[in-house]
XYZ file of C-alpha atoms in Angstrom:
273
model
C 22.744 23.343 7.014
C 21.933 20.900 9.679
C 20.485 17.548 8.913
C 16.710 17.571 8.072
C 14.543 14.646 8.968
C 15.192 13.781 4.862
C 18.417 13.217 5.397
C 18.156 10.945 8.519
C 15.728 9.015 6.073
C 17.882 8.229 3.254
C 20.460 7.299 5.559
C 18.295 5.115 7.208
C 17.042 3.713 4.298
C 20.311 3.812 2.629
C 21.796 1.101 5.820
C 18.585 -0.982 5.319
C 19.344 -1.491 1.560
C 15.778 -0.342 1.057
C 14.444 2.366 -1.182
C 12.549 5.567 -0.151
C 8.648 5.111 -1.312
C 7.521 8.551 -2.169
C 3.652 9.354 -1.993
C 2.600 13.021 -3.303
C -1.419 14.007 -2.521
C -3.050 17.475 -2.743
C -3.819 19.093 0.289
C -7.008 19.267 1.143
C -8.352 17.328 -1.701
C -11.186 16.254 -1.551
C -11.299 18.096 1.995
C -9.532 18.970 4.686
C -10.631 15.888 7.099
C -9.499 13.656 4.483
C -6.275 14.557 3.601
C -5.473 14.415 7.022
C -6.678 10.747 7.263
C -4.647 10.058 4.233
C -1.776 11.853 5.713
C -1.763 9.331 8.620
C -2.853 6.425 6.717
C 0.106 6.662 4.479
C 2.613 6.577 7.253
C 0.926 3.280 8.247
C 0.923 1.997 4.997
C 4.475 2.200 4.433
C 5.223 5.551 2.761
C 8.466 7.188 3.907
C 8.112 10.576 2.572
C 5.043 12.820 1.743
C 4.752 15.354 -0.667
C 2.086 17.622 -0.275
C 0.979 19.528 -3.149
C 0.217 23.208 -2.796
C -3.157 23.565 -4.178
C -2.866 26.027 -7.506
C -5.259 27.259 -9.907
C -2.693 26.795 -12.817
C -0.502 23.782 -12.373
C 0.721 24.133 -15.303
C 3.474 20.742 -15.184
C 1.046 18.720 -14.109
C -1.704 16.323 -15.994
C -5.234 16.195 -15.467
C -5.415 14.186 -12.292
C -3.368 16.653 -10.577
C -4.777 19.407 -12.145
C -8.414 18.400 -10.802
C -7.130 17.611 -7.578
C -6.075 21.001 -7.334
C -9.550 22.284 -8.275
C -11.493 19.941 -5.563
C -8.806 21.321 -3.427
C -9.747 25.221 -3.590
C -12.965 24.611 -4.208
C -13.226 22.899 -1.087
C -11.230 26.238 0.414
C -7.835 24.943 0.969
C -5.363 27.302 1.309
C -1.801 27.641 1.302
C -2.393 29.157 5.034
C -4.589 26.057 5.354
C -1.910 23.358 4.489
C 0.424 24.849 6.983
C -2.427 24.160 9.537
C -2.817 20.457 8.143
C 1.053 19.951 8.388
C 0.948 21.314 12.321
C -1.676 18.889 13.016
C 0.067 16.064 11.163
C 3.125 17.172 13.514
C 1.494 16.728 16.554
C 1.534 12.693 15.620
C 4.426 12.025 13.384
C 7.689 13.620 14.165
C 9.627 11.726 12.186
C 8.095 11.390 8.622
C 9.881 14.313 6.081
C 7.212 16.421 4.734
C 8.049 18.051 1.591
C 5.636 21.006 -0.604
C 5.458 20.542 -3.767
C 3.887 23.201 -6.200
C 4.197 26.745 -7.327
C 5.953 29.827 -6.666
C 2.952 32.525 -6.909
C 0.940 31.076 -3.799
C 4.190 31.923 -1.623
C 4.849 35.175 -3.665
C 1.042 35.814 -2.790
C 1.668 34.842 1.239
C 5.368 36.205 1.325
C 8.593 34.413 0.881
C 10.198 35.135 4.452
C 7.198 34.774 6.067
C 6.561 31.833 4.518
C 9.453 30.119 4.917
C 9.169 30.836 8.913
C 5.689 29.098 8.951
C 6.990 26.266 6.625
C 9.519 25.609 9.100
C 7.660 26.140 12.357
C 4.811 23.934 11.143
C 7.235 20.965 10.640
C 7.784 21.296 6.896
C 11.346 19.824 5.613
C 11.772 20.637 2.478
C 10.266 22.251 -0.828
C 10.251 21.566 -4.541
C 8.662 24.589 -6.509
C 8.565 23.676 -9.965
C 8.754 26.694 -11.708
C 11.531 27.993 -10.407
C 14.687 27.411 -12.008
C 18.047 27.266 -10.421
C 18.762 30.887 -12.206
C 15.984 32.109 -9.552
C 17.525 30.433 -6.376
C 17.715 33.456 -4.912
C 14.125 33.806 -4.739
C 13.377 30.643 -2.592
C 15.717 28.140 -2.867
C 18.965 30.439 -0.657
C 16.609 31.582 2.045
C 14.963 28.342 2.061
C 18.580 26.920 3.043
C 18.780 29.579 5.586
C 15.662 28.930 7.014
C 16.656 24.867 7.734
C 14.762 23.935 4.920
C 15.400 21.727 1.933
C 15.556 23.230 -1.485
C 14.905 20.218 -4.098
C 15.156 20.701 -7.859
C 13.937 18.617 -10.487
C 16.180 16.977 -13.459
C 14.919 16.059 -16.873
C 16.061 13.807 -19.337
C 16.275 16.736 -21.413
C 19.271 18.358 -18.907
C 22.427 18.128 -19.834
C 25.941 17.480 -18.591
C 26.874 21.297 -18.589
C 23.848 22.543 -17.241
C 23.910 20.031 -14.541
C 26.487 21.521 -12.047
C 24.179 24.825 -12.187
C 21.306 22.475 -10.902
C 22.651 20.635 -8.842
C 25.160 23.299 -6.911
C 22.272 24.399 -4.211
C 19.947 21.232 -4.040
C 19.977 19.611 -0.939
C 17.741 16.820 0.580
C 17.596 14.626 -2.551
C 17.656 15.069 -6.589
C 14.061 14.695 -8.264
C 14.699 12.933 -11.753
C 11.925 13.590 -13.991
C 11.201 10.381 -15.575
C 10.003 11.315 -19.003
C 9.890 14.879 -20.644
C 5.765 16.284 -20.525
C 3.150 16.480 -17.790
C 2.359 14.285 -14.625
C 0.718 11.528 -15.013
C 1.380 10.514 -18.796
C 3.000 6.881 -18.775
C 6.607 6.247 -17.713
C 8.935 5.585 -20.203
C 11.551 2.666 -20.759
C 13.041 1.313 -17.687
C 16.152 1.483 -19.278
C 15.887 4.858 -20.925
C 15.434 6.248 -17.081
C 18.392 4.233 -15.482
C 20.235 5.389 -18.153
C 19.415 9.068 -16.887
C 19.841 8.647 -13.426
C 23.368 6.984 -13.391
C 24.328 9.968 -15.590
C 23.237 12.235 -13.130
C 24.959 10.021 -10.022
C 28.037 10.662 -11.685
C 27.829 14.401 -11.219
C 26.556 14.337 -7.193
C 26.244 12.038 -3.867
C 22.749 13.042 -3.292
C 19.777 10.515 -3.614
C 18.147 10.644 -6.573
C 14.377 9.497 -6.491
C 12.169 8.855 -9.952
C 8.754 10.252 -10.578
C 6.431 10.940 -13.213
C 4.558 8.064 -14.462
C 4.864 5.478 -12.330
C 1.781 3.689 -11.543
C 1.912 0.361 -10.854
C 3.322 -2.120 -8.325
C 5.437 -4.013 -10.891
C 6.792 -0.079 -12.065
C 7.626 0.223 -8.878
C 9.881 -2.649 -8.099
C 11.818 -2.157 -11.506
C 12.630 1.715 -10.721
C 13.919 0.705 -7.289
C 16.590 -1.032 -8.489
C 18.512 2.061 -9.891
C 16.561 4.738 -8.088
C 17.148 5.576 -4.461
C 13.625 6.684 -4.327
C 10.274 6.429 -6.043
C 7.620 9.122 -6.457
C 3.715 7.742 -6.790
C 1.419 11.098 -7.258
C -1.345 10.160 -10.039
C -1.724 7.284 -9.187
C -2.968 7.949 -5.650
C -5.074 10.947 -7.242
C -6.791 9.127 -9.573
C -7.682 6.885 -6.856
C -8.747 9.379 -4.858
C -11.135 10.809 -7.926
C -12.385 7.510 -8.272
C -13.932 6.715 -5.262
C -15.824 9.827 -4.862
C -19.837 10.325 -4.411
C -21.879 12.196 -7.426
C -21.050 15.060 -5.575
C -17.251 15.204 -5.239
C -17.465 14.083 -2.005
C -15.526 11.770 0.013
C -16.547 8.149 0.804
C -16.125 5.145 2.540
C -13.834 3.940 -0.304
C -12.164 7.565 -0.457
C -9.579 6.430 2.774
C -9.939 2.527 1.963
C -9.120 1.892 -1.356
C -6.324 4.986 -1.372
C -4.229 3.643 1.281
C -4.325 0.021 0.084
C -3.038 0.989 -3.398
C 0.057 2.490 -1.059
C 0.776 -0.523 0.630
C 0.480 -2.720 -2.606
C 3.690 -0.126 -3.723
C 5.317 -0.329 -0.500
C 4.850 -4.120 -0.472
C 6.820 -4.462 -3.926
C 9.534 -1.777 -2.399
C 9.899 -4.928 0.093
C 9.967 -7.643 -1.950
């Protein structure tokens, strides 16, 4: 397939010495207006790549944060038609930042598959990690998500092992997500060492980035992963933030956009350092 805007990233990145900061949100959590503010304020703050969750009433890998997030999300009528829109009107500013979805596989059973992956790609999407979807189901996304000019990017667990790897591994494309710990989002990382471990196993198998989430939530996480990873992945983190700084209501405030986007440049600060 031809080279996504992920690839010219890591490449970039990879020249620079630097490694990829990875920032997942929710679309349209709390709302629509502000995940598009976050959207662009991440960019500024130093992010490289986005994931954008796919709101879902049952996200069933992910912890509490997420799982709320997901909730303010539909609640506030997000849709999966709806963060197409957001990612067209993110497009008309940023050409250059790799979007990737992250989330589910019955919201895009639900809208289609092929049609789908034609809006994905039109709107300016670059790649896609669908959790549960194993690499025994690639023919259900992941091969006409190649076609399409889209990445198809699988996750790796601890738990994974050397002969199951290849099976993985054999249509990923864009970068390798190592799951830092085995369990739910959000739960707390485990040993550094434990996780390099893990991820120089898996080098040893493919020439892909790998990039580390699940777990990491601070600064000082953030500088120790980088030294092994060729990306880090901050979702809870942000989300909780997010949760945080919202009114009795569930609605967005002042400290919603603030306080957000300077825990992102805090992380991409200590990428830097």
């Amino acid at each position: 397939m031809p080279q996504t805007r992920i690839d010219h990233c890591f490449q970039t990145l990879a020249k620079a010495d630097k490694t990829a900061f990875i920032a997942f949100i929710t679309a349209g959590d709390p709302d629509i207006e502000t995940s598009y503010q976050l959207l662009m304020g991440l960019v500024e703050a130093g992010v490289d790549i986005i994931e954008l969750g796919m709101p879902f009433s049952d996200p069933m890998a992910d912890g509490i944060a997420i799982q709320n997030a997901s909730k303010r999300a539909l609640k506030a009528g997000m849709t999966l038609a709806k963060t197409l829109d957001l990612v067209r009107r993110f497009r008309q500013h940023d050409s250059q930042t790799p979007i990737v979805l992250m989330g589910y596989y019955n919201p895009i059973y639900q809208y289609g598959v092929s049609p789908f992956l034609t809006d994905a790609q039109s709107a300016g999407v670059d790649g896609l990690i669908i959790v549960d979807l194993p690499p025994e189901e690639d023919e259900e996304v992941c091969l006409p998500a190649l076609k399409t000019g889209l990445n198809f990017i699988h996750l790796v667990a601890p738990t994974t092992h050397d002969k199951r790897l290849p099976l993985v591994l054999a249509n990923t494309s864009g970068f390798i997500y190592y799951v830092s710990m085995t369990g739910i989002t959000g739960a707390d990382a485990p040993p550094e060492n434990l996780v390099a471990e893990g991820v120089a196993r898996v080098k040893t198998h493919t020439n892909l980035p790998i990039v580390v989430g699940f777990g990491i939530k601070t600064p000082e996480q953030m500088r120790r992963f980088a030294r092994f990873a060729d990306g880090v992945v901050v979702g809870s983190a942000l989300v909780e933030t997010i949760s945080h700084t919202l009114d009795e209501t569930g609605q967005a405030t002042d400290a919603t956009l603030s306080q957000t986007l300077a825990l992102a440049r805090s992380m991409a600060q200590a990428l830097n350092e």
